[in-house]
XYZ file of C-alpha atoms in Angstrom:
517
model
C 0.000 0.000 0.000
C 1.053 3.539 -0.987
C 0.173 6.303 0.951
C -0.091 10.031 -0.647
C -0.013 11.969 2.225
C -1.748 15.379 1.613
C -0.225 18.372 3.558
C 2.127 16.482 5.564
C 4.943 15.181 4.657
C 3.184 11.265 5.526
C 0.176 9.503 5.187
C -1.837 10.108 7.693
C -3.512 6.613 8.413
C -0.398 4.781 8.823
C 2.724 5.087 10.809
C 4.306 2.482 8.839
C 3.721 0.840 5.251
C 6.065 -1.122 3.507
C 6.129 -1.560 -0.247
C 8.025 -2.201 -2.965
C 9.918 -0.053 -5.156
C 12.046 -1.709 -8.052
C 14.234 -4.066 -6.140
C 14.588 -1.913 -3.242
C 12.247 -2.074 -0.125
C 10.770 1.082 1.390
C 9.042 2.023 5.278
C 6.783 5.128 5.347
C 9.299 6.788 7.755
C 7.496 6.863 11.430
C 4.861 9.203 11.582
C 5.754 10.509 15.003
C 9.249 11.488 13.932
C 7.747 13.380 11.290
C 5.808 15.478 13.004
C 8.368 16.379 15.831
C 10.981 17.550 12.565
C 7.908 19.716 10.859
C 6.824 20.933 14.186
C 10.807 21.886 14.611
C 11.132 23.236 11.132
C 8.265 25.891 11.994
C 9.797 26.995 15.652
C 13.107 27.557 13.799
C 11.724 29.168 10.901
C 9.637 31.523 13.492
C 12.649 32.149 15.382
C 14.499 33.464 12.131
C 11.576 35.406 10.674
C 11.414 37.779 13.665
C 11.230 41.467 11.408
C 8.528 41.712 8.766
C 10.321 44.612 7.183
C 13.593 42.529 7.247
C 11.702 39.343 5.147
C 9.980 42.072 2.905
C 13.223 43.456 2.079
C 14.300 39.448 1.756
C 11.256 38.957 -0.650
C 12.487 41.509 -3.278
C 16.323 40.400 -2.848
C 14.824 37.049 -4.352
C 12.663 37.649 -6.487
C 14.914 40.522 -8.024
C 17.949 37.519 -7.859
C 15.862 35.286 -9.789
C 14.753 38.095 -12.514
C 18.346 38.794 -13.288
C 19.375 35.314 -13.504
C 16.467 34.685 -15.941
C 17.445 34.154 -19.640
C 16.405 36.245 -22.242
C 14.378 35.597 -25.637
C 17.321 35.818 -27.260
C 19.418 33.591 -25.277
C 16.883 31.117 -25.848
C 17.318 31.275 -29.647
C 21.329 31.445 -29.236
C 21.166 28.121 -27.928
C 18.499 26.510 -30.534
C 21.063 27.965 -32.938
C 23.799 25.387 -31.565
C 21.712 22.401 -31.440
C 20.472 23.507 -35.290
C 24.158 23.695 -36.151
C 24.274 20.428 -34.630
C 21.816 18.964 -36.401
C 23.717 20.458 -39.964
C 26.525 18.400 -38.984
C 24.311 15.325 -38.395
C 22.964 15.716 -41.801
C 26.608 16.376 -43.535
C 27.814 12.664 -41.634
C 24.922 10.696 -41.987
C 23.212 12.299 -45.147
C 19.428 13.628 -44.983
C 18.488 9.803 -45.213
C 16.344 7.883 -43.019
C 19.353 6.621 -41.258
C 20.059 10.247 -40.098
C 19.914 11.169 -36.187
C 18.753 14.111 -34.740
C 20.679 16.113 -31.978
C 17.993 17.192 -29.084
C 17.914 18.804 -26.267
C 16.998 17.828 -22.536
C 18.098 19.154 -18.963
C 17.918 22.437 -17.479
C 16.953 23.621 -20.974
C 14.280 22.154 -21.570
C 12.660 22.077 -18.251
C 13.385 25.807 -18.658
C 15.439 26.134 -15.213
C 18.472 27.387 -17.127
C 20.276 30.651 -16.724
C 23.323 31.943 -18.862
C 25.995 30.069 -17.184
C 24.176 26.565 -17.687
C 25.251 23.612 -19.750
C 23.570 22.805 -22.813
C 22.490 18.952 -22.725
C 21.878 17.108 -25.617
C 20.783 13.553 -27.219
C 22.213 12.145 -30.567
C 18.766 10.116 -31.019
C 17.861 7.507 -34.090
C 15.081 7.526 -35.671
C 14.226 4.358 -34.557
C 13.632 4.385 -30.742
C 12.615 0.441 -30.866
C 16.569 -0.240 -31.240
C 18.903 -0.801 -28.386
C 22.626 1.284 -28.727
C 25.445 -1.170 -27.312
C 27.943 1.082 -25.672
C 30.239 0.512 -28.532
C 27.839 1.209 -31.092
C 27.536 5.010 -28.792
C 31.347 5.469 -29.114
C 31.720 5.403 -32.439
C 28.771 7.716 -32.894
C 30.466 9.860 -30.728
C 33.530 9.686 -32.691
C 32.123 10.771 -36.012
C 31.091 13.717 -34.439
C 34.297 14.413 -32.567
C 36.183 14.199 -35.793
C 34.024 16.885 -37.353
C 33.825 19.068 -34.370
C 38.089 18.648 -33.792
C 38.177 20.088 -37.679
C 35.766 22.967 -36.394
C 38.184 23.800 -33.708
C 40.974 23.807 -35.584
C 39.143 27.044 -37.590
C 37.776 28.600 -34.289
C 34.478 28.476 -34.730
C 34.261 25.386 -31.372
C 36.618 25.192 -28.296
C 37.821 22.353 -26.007
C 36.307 19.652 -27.552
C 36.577 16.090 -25.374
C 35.355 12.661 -25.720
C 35.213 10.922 -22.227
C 34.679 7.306 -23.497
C 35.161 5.838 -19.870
C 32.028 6.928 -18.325
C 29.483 5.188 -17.514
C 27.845 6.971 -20.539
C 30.375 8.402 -23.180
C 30.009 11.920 -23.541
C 31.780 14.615 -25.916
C 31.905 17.927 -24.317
C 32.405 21.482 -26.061
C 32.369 24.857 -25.710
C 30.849 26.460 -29.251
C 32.775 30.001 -29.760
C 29.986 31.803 -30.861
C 27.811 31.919 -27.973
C 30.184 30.441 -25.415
C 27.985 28.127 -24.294
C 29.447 24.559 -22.941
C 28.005 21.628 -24.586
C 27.764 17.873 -23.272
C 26.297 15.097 -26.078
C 25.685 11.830 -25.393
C 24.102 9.204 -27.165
C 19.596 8.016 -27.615
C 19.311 9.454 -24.056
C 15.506 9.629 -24.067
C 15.054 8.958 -20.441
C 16.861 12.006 -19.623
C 13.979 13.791 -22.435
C 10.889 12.135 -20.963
C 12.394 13.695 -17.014
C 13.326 16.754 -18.550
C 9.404 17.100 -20.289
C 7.938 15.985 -17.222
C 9.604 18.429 -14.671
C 9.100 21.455 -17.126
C 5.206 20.560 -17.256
C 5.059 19.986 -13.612
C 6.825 24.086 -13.366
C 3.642 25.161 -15.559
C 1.147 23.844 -11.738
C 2.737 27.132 -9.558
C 5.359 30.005 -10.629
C 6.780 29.034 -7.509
C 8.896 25.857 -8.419
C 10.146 27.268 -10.986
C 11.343 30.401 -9.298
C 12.904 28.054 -6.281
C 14.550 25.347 -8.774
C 16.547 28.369 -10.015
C 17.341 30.157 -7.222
C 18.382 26.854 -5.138
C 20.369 25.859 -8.174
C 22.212 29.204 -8.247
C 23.040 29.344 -4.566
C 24.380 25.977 -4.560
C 26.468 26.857 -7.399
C 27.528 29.691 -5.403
C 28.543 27.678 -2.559
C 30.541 25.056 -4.744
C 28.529 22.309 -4.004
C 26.414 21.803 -7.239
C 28.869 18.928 -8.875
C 28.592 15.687 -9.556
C 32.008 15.378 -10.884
C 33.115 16.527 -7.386
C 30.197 14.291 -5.541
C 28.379 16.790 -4.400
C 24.529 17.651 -5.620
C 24.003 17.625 -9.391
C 21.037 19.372 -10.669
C 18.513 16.521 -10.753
C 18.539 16.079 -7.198
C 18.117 19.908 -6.338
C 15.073 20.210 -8.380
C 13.586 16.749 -6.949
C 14.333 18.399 -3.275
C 12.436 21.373 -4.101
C 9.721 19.617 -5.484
C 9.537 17.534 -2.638
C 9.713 20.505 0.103
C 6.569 21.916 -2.078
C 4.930 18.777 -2.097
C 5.290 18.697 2.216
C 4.419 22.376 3.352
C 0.535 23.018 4.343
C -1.566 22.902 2.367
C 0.345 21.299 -0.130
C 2.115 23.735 -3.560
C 2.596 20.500 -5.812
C 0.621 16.957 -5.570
C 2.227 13.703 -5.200
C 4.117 13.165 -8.624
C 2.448 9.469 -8.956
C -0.595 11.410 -9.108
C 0.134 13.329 -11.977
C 2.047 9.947 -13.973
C -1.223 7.799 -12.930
C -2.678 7.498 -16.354
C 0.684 7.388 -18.045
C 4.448 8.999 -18.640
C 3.495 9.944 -22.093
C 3.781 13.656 -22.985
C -0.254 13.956 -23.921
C -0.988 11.912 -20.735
C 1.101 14.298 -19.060
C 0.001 17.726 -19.936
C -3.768 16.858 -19.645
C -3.120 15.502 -15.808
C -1.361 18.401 -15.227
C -4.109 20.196 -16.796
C -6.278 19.044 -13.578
C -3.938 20.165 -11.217
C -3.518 24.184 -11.788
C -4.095 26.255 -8.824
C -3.348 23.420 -6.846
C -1.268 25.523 -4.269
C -3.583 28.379 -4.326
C -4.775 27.711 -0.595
C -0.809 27.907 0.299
C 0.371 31.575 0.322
C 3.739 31.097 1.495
C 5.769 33.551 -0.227
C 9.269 32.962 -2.385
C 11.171 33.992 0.983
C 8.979 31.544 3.503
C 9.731 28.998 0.966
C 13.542 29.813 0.494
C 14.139 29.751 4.202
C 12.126 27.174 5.372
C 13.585 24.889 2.075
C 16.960 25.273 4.129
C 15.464 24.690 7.488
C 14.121 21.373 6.100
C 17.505 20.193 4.693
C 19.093 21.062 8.252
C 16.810 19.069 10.103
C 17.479 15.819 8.126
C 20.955 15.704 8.313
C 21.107 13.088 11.394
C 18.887 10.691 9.430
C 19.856 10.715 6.198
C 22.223 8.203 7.355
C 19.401 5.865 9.243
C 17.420 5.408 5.758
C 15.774 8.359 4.942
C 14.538 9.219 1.463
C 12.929 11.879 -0.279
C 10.421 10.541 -2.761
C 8.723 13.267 -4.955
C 6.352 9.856 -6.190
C 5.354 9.335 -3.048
C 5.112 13.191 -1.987
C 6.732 12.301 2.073
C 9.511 10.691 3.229
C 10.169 7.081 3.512
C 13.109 4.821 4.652
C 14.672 3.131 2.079
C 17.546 1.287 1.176
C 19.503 0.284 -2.158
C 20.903 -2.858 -2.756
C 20.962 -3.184 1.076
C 22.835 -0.208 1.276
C 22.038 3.301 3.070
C 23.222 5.861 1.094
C 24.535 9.528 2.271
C 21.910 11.130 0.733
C 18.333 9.901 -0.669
C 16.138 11.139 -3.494
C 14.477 8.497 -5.166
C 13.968 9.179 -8.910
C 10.675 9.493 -9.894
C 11.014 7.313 -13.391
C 12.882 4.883 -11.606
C 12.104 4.075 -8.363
C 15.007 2.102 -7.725
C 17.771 4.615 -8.496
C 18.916 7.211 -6.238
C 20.021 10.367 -8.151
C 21.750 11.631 -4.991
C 23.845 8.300 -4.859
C 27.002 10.096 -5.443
C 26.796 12.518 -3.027
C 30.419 11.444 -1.059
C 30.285 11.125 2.762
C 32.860 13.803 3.108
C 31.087 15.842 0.145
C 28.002 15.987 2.611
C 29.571 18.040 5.351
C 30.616 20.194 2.813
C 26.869 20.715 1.717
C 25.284 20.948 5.573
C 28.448 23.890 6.046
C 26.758 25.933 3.117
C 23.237 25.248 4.657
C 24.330 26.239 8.199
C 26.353 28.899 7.102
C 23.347 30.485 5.029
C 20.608 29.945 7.903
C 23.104 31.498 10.173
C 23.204 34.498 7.523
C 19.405 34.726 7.026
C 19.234 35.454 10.920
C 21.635 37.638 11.342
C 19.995 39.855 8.106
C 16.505 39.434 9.975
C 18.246 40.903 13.132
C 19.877 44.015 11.264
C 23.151 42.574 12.105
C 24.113 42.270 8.125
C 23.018 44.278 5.053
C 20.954 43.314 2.435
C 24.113 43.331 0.042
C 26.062 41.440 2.720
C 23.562 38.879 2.290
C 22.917 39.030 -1.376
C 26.500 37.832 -1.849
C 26.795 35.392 0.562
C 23.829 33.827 -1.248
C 24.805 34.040 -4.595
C 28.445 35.578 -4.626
C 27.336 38.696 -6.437
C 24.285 41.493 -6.659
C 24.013 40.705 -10.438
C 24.695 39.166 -13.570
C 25.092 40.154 -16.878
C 23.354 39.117 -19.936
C 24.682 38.879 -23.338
C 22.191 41.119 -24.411
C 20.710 43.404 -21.485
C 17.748 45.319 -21.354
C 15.703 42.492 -23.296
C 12.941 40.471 -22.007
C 10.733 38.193 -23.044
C 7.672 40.770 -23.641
C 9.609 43.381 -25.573
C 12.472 41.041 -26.927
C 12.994 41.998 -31.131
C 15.191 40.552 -32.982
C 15.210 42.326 -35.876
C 16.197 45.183 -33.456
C 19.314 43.063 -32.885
C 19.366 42.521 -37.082
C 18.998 46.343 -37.543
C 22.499 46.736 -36.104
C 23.889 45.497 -39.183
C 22.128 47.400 -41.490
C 25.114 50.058 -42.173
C 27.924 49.712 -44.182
C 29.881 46.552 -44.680
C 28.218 44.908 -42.040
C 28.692 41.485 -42.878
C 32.601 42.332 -42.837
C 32.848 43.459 -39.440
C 35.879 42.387 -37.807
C 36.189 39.302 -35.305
C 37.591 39.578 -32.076
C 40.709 37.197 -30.777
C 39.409 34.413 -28.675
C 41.464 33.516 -25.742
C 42.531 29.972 -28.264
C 44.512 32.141 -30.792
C 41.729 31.873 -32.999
C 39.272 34.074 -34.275
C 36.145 34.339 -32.165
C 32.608 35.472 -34.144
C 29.902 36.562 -32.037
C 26.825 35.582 -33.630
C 22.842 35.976 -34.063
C 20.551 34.671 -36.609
C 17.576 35.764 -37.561
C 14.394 34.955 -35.406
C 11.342 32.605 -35.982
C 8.424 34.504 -35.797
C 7.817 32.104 -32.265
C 10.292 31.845 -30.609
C 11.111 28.111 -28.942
C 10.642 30.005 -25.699
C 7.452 30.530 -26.425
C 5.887 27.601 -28.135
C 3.924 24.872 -27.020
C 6.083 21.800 -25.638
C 4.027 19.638 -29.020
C 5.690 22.368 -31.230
C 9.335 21.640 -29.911
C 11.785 17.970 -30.818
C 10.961 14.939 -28.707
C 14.090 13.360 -27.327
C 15.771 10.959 -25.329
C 18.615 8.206 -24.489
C 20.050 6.253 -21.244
C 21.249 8.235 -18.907
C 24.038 9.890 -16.801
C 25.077 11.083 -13.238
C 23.096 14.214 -13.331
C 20.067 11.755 -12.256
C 18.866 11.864 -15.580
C 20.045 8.528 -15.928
C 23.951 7.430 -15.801
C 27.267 9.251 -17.381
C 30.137 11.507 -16.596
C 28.892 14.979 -16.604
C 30.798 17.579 -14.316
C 27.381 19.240 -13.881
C 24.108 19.651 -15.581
C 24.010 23.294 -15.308
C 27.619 23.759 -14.095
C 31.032 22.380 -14.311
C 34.066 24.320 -15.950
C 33.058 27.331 -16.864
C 33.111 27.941 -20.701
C 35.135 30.968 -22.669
C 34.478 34.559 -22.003
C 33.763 37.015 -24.749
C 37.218 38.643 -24.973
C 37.605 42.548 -24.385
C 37.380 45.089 -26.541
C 41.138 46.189 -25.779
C 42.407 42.925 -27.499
C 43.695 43.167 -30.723
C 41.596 42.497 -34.009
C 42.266 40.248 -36.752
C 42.891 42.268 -40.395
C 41.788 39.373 -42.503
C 38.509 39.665 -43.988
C 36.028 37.047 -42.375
C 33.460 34.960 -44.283
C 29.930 36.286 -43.346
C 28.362 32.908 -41.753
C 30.439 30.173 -40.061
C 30.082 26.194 -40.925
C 26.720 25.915 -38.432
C 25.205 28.947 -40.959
C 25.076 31.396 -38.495
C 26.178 35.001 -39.795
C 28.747 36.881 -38.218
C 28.060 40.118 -35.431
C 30.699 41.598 -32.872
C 29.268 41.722 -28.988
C 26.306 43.900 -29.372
C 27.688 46.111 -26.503
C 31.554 46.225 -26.783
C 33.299 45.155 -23.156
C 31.931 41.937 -22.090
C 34.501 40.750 -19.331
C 32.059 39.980 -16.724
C 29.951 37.933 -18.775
C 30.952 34.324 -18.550
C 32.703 34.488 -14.980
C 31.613 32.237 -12.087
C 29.349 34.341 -9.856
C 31.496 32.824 -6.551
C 34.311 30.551 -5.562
């Protein structure tokens, strides 16, 4: 029997239910300890929130955090332009033939959690999904595309290309020069897709996961503890723990995820249940700042039993104790897919402390801004490291974003000539925009956008040997101004048929950095 407790982080008939969950056995974790660690959450969180003008003040640091760190339209459509380019060189290998794959995305980008700094994930998928890839069968994919993309670098137009073959799923990473954004491809990884689809339909039932997901994701990054590579959290396993703290306030922001799946994983299936379940958190009118805090609070009261068996299941919506292949992990969050993975499995045991300092640390922070004993700056950057973040194109949103404004810059003479400036690998380095759909993928329906999928990696999306789904090295940096410029005429569109631009707003230094170290 499967409880779905409603409002409470456990079922409320039951202290204890056991059940079954892929080859691992879970407990509904005892209803009595439950209840002491909520009831404890609430007296901490009221002991913190003692100024209202403090948490107003707290409120618009947040929410004004999470607007920065937003993408814009057109950083939406930089990124469609890689995987497009992509897709050209899929076509140029393979032929436009049956036989041909096509390069998708899934991760933070398509669950629309990304900002600036994120990876790009993507899926070489066949067209056939009925067919099974043996790993060496993935490699040598891989390798065809390496080859090309080495002979791309060697012109300028792509940057630290690297195939890591002894992952658990081979990967080739990039950085593309263009739009400096850091690429990881692996091979039919349509279970990565179908999470990716689900989570980013899920955002659609309350603004607020969304808005949480991003901001959690940023202060971890922050804080040097979003890395798989490194075994601390990936990405997967934030956005699971935020779902789950949403499913287990009262009332409830999000329902039970095996309540939305119940009538199938398909993406039809899945928009019309979510359909059913808008307004869901309406009764719940905890603001971004209650959430933010009390988020922490939660993770600081666990960290004794994570160790005894406890487990986060966003299926479930409340904690259970489980173990996996008789083991008790440092950290549980079951995956929602498949029940019997754990996507934070690699979290180390030494990795951990690191984690609880940056939740103590920030707590501690959070009450010393409530008590006036820190400024809201001081606090802005020991959340996030710094006050703001620049776009690639600033003053832009989605509402007013034009791209033809963007086109119109080129309209004088000798446009298309404009010189390139000197990338940081010797090599010329274009800065490019194409011209817009009339929709832009931001804004279309999920049934207008590629399917995709494939097997897996660390990032809880299913296996491999990513540093970080929205992390990891950070890529190149548009190069200043200052630097010296080529003399050579350049060709007006590089080999992914994107036509040449400088940086639409001359010094750029700031613009790829790591917010904090």
């Amino acid at each position: 029997m499967e409880l779905h407790g409603k409002g409470s982080s456990f079922g409320k008939d039951e202290s204890q239910v056991k059940g079954v969950s892929g080859s691992n056995l879970y407990i509904i974790w005892d209803k009595v300890q439950v209840e002491k660690m909520e009831e404890c959450d609430r007296k901490t969180l009221q002991k913190i929130v003692v100024s209202r003008t403090q948490f107003f003040i707290l409120e618009k640091l947040l929410n004004d955090a999470y607007g920065i760190r937003r993408p814009k339209a057109v950083e939406y459509e930089l990124r469609k332009q890689v995987i497009q380019g992509l897709n050209n060189i899929a076509k140029e290998l393979y032929g436009n033939s049956a036989s041909c794959p096509v390069v998708e995305e899934f991760g933070s980008f398509l669950m629309d959690l990304f900002t600036i700094e994120s990876d790009l994930d993507l899926s070489i998928n066949f067209r056939s999904s009925s067919y099974v890839f043996p790993r060496d069968e993935e490699i040598k994919t891989l390798q065809k595309f390496e080859k090309k993309l080495r002979s791309l670098q060697n012109e300028g137009y792509v940057q630290r290309v690297k195939l890591i073959m002894r992952a658990r799923v081979p990967i080739i990473k990039f950085v593309d020069t263009a739009t400096s954004v850091r690429c990881d491809i692996s091979v039919e990884n349509r279970i990565g897709i179908s999470k990716s689809l689900i989570i980013r339909l899920i955002t659609s039932i309350d603004e607020r996961f969304q808005k949480l997901c991003v901001l959690m994701k940023t202060w971890a990054k922050a804080h040097n503890i979003n890395s798989p590579r490194d075994r601390t959290l990936n990405s997967f396993t934030i956005v699971l723990l935020v779902a789950f703290h949403l499913q287990t306030r009262d009332p409830p922001i999000l329902p039970p995820f095996s309540d939305i799946l119940k009538d199938g994983v398909d993406p039809a299936s899945v928009n019309n249940s979510v359909r059913n379940f808008q307004n869901y958190g309406s009764r719940n009118t905890e603001t971004l700042a209650g959430l933010f805090v009390s988020f922490l609070i939660k993770l600081a009261s666990v960290e004794k039993l994570w160790p005894k068996g406890l487990c986060a299941s966003t299926y479930l919506g409340h904690w259970i104790h489980k173990t996996w292949d008789t083991n008790i992990a440092t950290m549980s969050v079951e995956d929602f897919l498949d029940r019997a993975q754990n996507v934070a499995g690699r979290v180390g045991k030494q990795e951990v402390k690191k984690i609880y300092y940056a939740i103590h640390y920030t707590i501690e922070n959070l009450s010393r801004f409530m008590n006036f004993k820190i400024e809201e700056f001081e606090l802005n950057s020991s959340l996030f490291g710094i006050d703001y973040m620049n776009h690639r194109y600033p003053n832009l949103t989605m509402n007013n974003f034009n791209l033809n404004d963007v086109m119109d810059r080129r309209a004088g003479p000798n446009w298309s000539t404009w010189p390139l400036t000197t990338g940081q690998w010797g090599a010329p380095q274009p800065q490019a925009v194409t011209a817009s759909p009339e929709i832009l993928w931001a804004q279309q329906s999920v049934y207008d956008q590629p399917m995709m999928g494939g097997p897996g990696w660390t990032q809880g999306w299913g296996g491999g040997a990513s540093p970080s789904s929205s992390g990891g090295a950070y890529g190149a940096a548009f190069m200043d101004d200052q630097l010296s410029w080529p003399h050579e005429m350049q060709p007006t569109t590089d080999p992914f048929g994107r036509r040449f631009q400088q940086h639409p707003y001359g010094h750029s230094s700031n613009v790829n950095h790591p917010p904090f170290r």
